[in-house]
């Protein structure tokens, strides 16, 4: 069975005939749109992969580095934030993969796409901030507090918590 051609499908026929040999490669391409908790790697962005493939008796070991740009909204002020995710990986491709543990080795080919997608998804920030000291937005009027105070009176204390004022821990 031949795998669908994508920038991350690599022939390993030569490696499988010579266990112990290694090949280095650099690839660029799209893995489709990735999204996790509002952080996305847009489909039009290129993912960069630097990897080594090594033949072993069980299959092929892929190790290396993948990086991609991401985009999200700041979790406090909702301004657009951009960044770059960089991930190291080391994974095994075998003819009979163990679900959740190894990847499938196709007919003398490995598809690095699923490995790349999984590595990037796990590394994307869950709650990105535009800056560490982001003030967020006013809960009353919605003004961006990073641009200065909005003039709204300070929010009162939630009366449901007043019973805790009498609690003294020693």
Tab-separated table of C-alpha atoms in Angstrom:
chain	number	residue	atom	x	y	z
A	1	UNK	CA	0.000	0.000	0.000
A	2	UNK	CA	1.478	3.329	-1.059
A	3	UNK	CA	0.877	6.339	1.146
A	4	UNK	CA	-0.671	9.530	-0.238
A	5	UNK	CA	2.101	11.910	-1.224
A	6	UNK	CA	2.606	14.857	1.085
A	7	UNK	CA	5.743	16.821	1.895
A	8	UNK	CA	6.273	14.612	4.938
A	9	UNK	CA	6.033	11.154	3.327
A	10	UNK	CA	9.571	9.806	2.997
A	11	UNK	CA	10.835	6.662	1.280
A	12	UNK	CA	12.924	4.491	3.599
A	13	UNK	CA	13.519	1.574	1.214
A	14	UNK	CA	17.291	2.125	1.250
A	15	UNK	CA	17.393	2.265	5.063
A	16	UNK	CA	15.324	-0.890	5.549
A	17	UNK	CA	17.883	-2.832	3.502
A	18	UNK	CA	20.732	-1.577	5.719
A	19	UNK	CA	19.848	-1.717	9.433
A	20	UNK	CA	21.970	0.638	11.504
A	21	UNK	CA	22.270	3.240	8.759
A	22	UNK	CA	21.002	6.776	9.229
A	23	UNK	CA	19.786	9.523	6.905
A	24	UNK	CA	19.342	13.213	7.731
A	25	UNK	CA	16.638	15.311	6.109
A	26	UNK	CA	15.124	18.780	6.144
A	27	UNK	CA	11.547	19.270	4.964
A	28	UNK	CA	9.059	22.135	4.806
A	29	UNK	CA	5.345	22.005	4.139
A	30	UNK	CA	1.850	22.328	5.494
A	31	UNK	CA	0.187	19.795	7.777
A	32	UNK	CA	-3.219	21.445	7.485
A	33	UNK	CA	-4.727	23.676	10.118
A	34	UNK	CA	-3.921	22.704	13.701
A	35	UNK	CA	-5.906	24.125	16.594
A	36	UNK	CA	-5.801	23.625	20.348
A	37	UNK	CA	-7.779	25.724	22.849
A	38	UNK	CA	-7.990	28.673	20.449
A	39	UNK	CA	-4.317	28.606	19.415
A	40	UNK	CA	-3.861	27.770	15.727
A	41	UNK	CA	-1.119	26.927	13.277
A	42	UNK	CA	-2.766	28.323	10.120
A	43	UNK	CA	-2.960	26.044	7.091
A	44	UNK	CA	-1.047	28.548	4.943
A	45	UNK	CA	1.968	28.504	7.276
A	46	UNK	CA	4.970	26.280	6.586
A	47	UNK	CA	6.136	23.765	9.171
A	48	UNK	CA	9.908	23.187	9.258
A	49	UNK	CA	11.256	19.722	10.047
A	50	UNK	CA	14.850	18.660	10.642
A	51	UNK	CA	15.099	14.943	11.323
A	52	UNK	CA	17.219	11.849	11.236
A	53	UNK	CA	15.873	8.448	10.208
A	54	UNK	CA	17.645	5.314	11.395
A	55	UNK	CA	16.848	1.726	10.480
A	56	UNK	CA	16.647	-0.724	13.368
A	57	UNK	CA	15.362	-4.331	13.429
A	58	UNK	CA	11.926	-3.206	14.704
A	59	UNK	CA	11.471	-0.530	12.009
A	60	UNK	CA	12.662	3.066	11.671
A	61	UNK	CA	13.446	5.562	14.434
A	62	UNK	CA	12.782	9.215	13.609
A	63	UNK	CA	14.299	11.900	15.794
A	64	UNK	CA	14.661	15.599	15.310
A	65	UNK	CA	13.062	18.978	15.619
A	66	UNK	CA	9.898	20.571	14.218
A	67	UNK	CA	8.853	24.212	14.386
A	68	UNK	CA	5.867	26.238	13.246
A	69	UNK	CA	4.364	29.689	13.771
A	70	UNK	CA	1.146	29.991	15.783
A	71	UNK	CA	-1.536	32.626	16.278
A	72	UNK	CA	-4.067	33.161	19.092
A	73	UNK	CA	-5.906	35.797	21.114
A	74	UNK	CA	-4.432	36.932	24.433
A	75	UNK	CA	-6.460	35.262	27.168
A	76	UNK	CA	-6.717	38.542	29.114
A	77	UNK	CA	-7.092	41.410	26.609
A	78	UNK	CA	-8.105	39.505	23.441
A	79	UNK	CA	-5.416	41.150	21.261
A	80	UNK	CA	-3.868	38.906	18.616
A	81	UNK	CA	-0.687	37.176	19.757
A	82	UNK	CA	1.800	35.332	17.548
A	83	UNK	CA	4.694	33.085	18.372
A	84	UNK	CA	6.682	30.070	17.292
A	85	UNK	CA	6.524	26.566	18.729
A	86	UNK	CA	9.672	24.404	18.646
A	87	UNK	CA	9.475	20.716	19.548
A	88	UNK	CA	12.019	17.896	19.813
A	89	UNK	CA	10.826	14.342	19.068
A	90	UNK	CA	12.022	10.731	18.951
A	91	UNK	CA	9.523	8.151	17.709
A	92	UNK	CA	9.431	4.611	16.319
A	93	UNK	CA	7.751	3.594	13.053
A	94	UNK	CA	7.013	-0.139	12.802
A	95	UNK	CA	5.030	-2.424	10.494
A	96	UNK	CA	2.603	-3.388	13.256
A	97	UNK	CA	2.316	-0.217	15.351
A	98	UNK	CA	1.147	-0.276	18.953
A	99	UNK	CA	-1.803	2.093	19.244
A	100	UNK	CA	-0.825	5.287	21.034
A	101	UNK	CA	2.824	4.228	21.285
A	102	UNK	CA	4.348	3.895	17.813
A	103	UNK	CA	3.578	4.990	14.247
A	104	UNK	CA	2.836	2.915	11.147
A	105	UNK	CA	5.610	2.027	8.734
A	106	UNK	CA	3.970	1.931	5.297
A	107	UNK	CA	5.292	0.058	2.272
A	108	UNK	CA	8.906	1.253	2.482
A	109	UNK	CA	7.651	4.726	3.464
A	110	UNK	CA	7.098	6.689	6.656
A	111	UNK	CA	4.548	9.467	6.939
A	112	UNK	CA	5.959	12.013	9.373
A	113	UNK	CA	2.772	14.114	9.113
A	114	UNK	CA	0.867	12.496	12.027
A	115	UNK	CA	3.982	12.669	14.236
A	116	UNK	CA	4.424	16.368	13.393
A	117	UNK	CA	0.750	17.177	14.023
A	118	UNK	CA	0.759	15.402	17.387
A	119	UNK	CA	4.028	16.991	18.541
A	120	UNK	CA	2.875	20.496	17.587
A	121	UNK	CA	-0.597	20.092	19.121
A	122	UNK	CA	0.899	19.031	22.444
A	123	UNK	CA	3.296	21.998	22.436
A	124	UNK	CA	0.879	24.812	21.488
A	125	UNK	CA	0.246	27.266	24.341
A	126	UNK	CA	-3.105	26.728	26.074
A	127	UNK	CA	-3.474	30.259	27.480
A	128	UNK	CA	-1.215	32.662	25.564
A	129	UNK	CA	-0.621	36.193	26.827
A	130	UNK	CA	0.421	39.243	24.811
A	131	UNK	CA	2.863	40.011	27.651
A	132	UNK	CA	3.356	38.695	31.184
A	133	UNK	CA	1.962	41.861	32.799
A	134	UNK	CA	-1.167	42.105	30.637
A	135	UNK	CA	-3.902	43.971	32.553
A	136	UNK	CA	-6.748	42.512	30.506
A	137	UNK	CA	-10.052	44.272	29.884
A	138	UNK	CA	-12.409	46.072	32.260
A	139	UNK	CA	-15.217	43.706	33.286
A	140	UNK	CA	-17.655	46.645	33.306
A	141	UNK	CA	-16.995	48.601	30.097
A	142	UNK	CA	-14.631	46.298	28.147
A	143	UNK	CA	-11.833	48.867	27.762
A	144	UNK	CA	-8.293	47.559	27.281
A	145	UNK	CA	-6.613	48.286	30.634
A	146	UNK	CA	-3.156	48.043	29.017
A	147	UNK	CA	-3.898	51.421	27.416
A	148	UNK	CA	-4.664	53.009	30.781
A	149	UNK	CA	-7.451	53.123	33.373
A	150	UNK	CA	-10.985	53.284	32.027
A	151	UNK	CA	-12.618	55.393	34.749
A	152	UNK	CA	-15.054	52.745	35.964
A	153	UNK	CA	-15.367	52.464	39.761
A	154	UNK	CA	-13.459	49.487	41.209
A	155	UNK	CA	-15.498	46.320	41.218
A	156	UNK	CA	-17.062	45.592	44.599
A	157	UNK	CA	-16.315	42.460	46.487
A	158	UNK	CA	-18.492	39.442	45.861
A	159	UNK	CA	-20.760	39.146	48.930
A	160	UNK	CA	-20.675	35.354	48.752
A	161	UNK	CA	-17.114	35.449	50.118
A	162	UNK	CA	-17.770	37.633	53.209
A	163	UNK	CA	-18.207	34.592	55.465
A	164	UNK	CA	-14.524	33.816	54.885
A	165	UNK	CA	-13.521	37.137	56.511
A	166	UNK	CA	-14.280	35.622	59.925
A	167	UNK	CA	-12.125	32.567	59.256
A	168	UNK	CA	-8.740	32.715	61.005
A	169	UNK	CA	-6.265	29.933	60.339
A	170	UNK	CA	-3.399	29.433	62.747
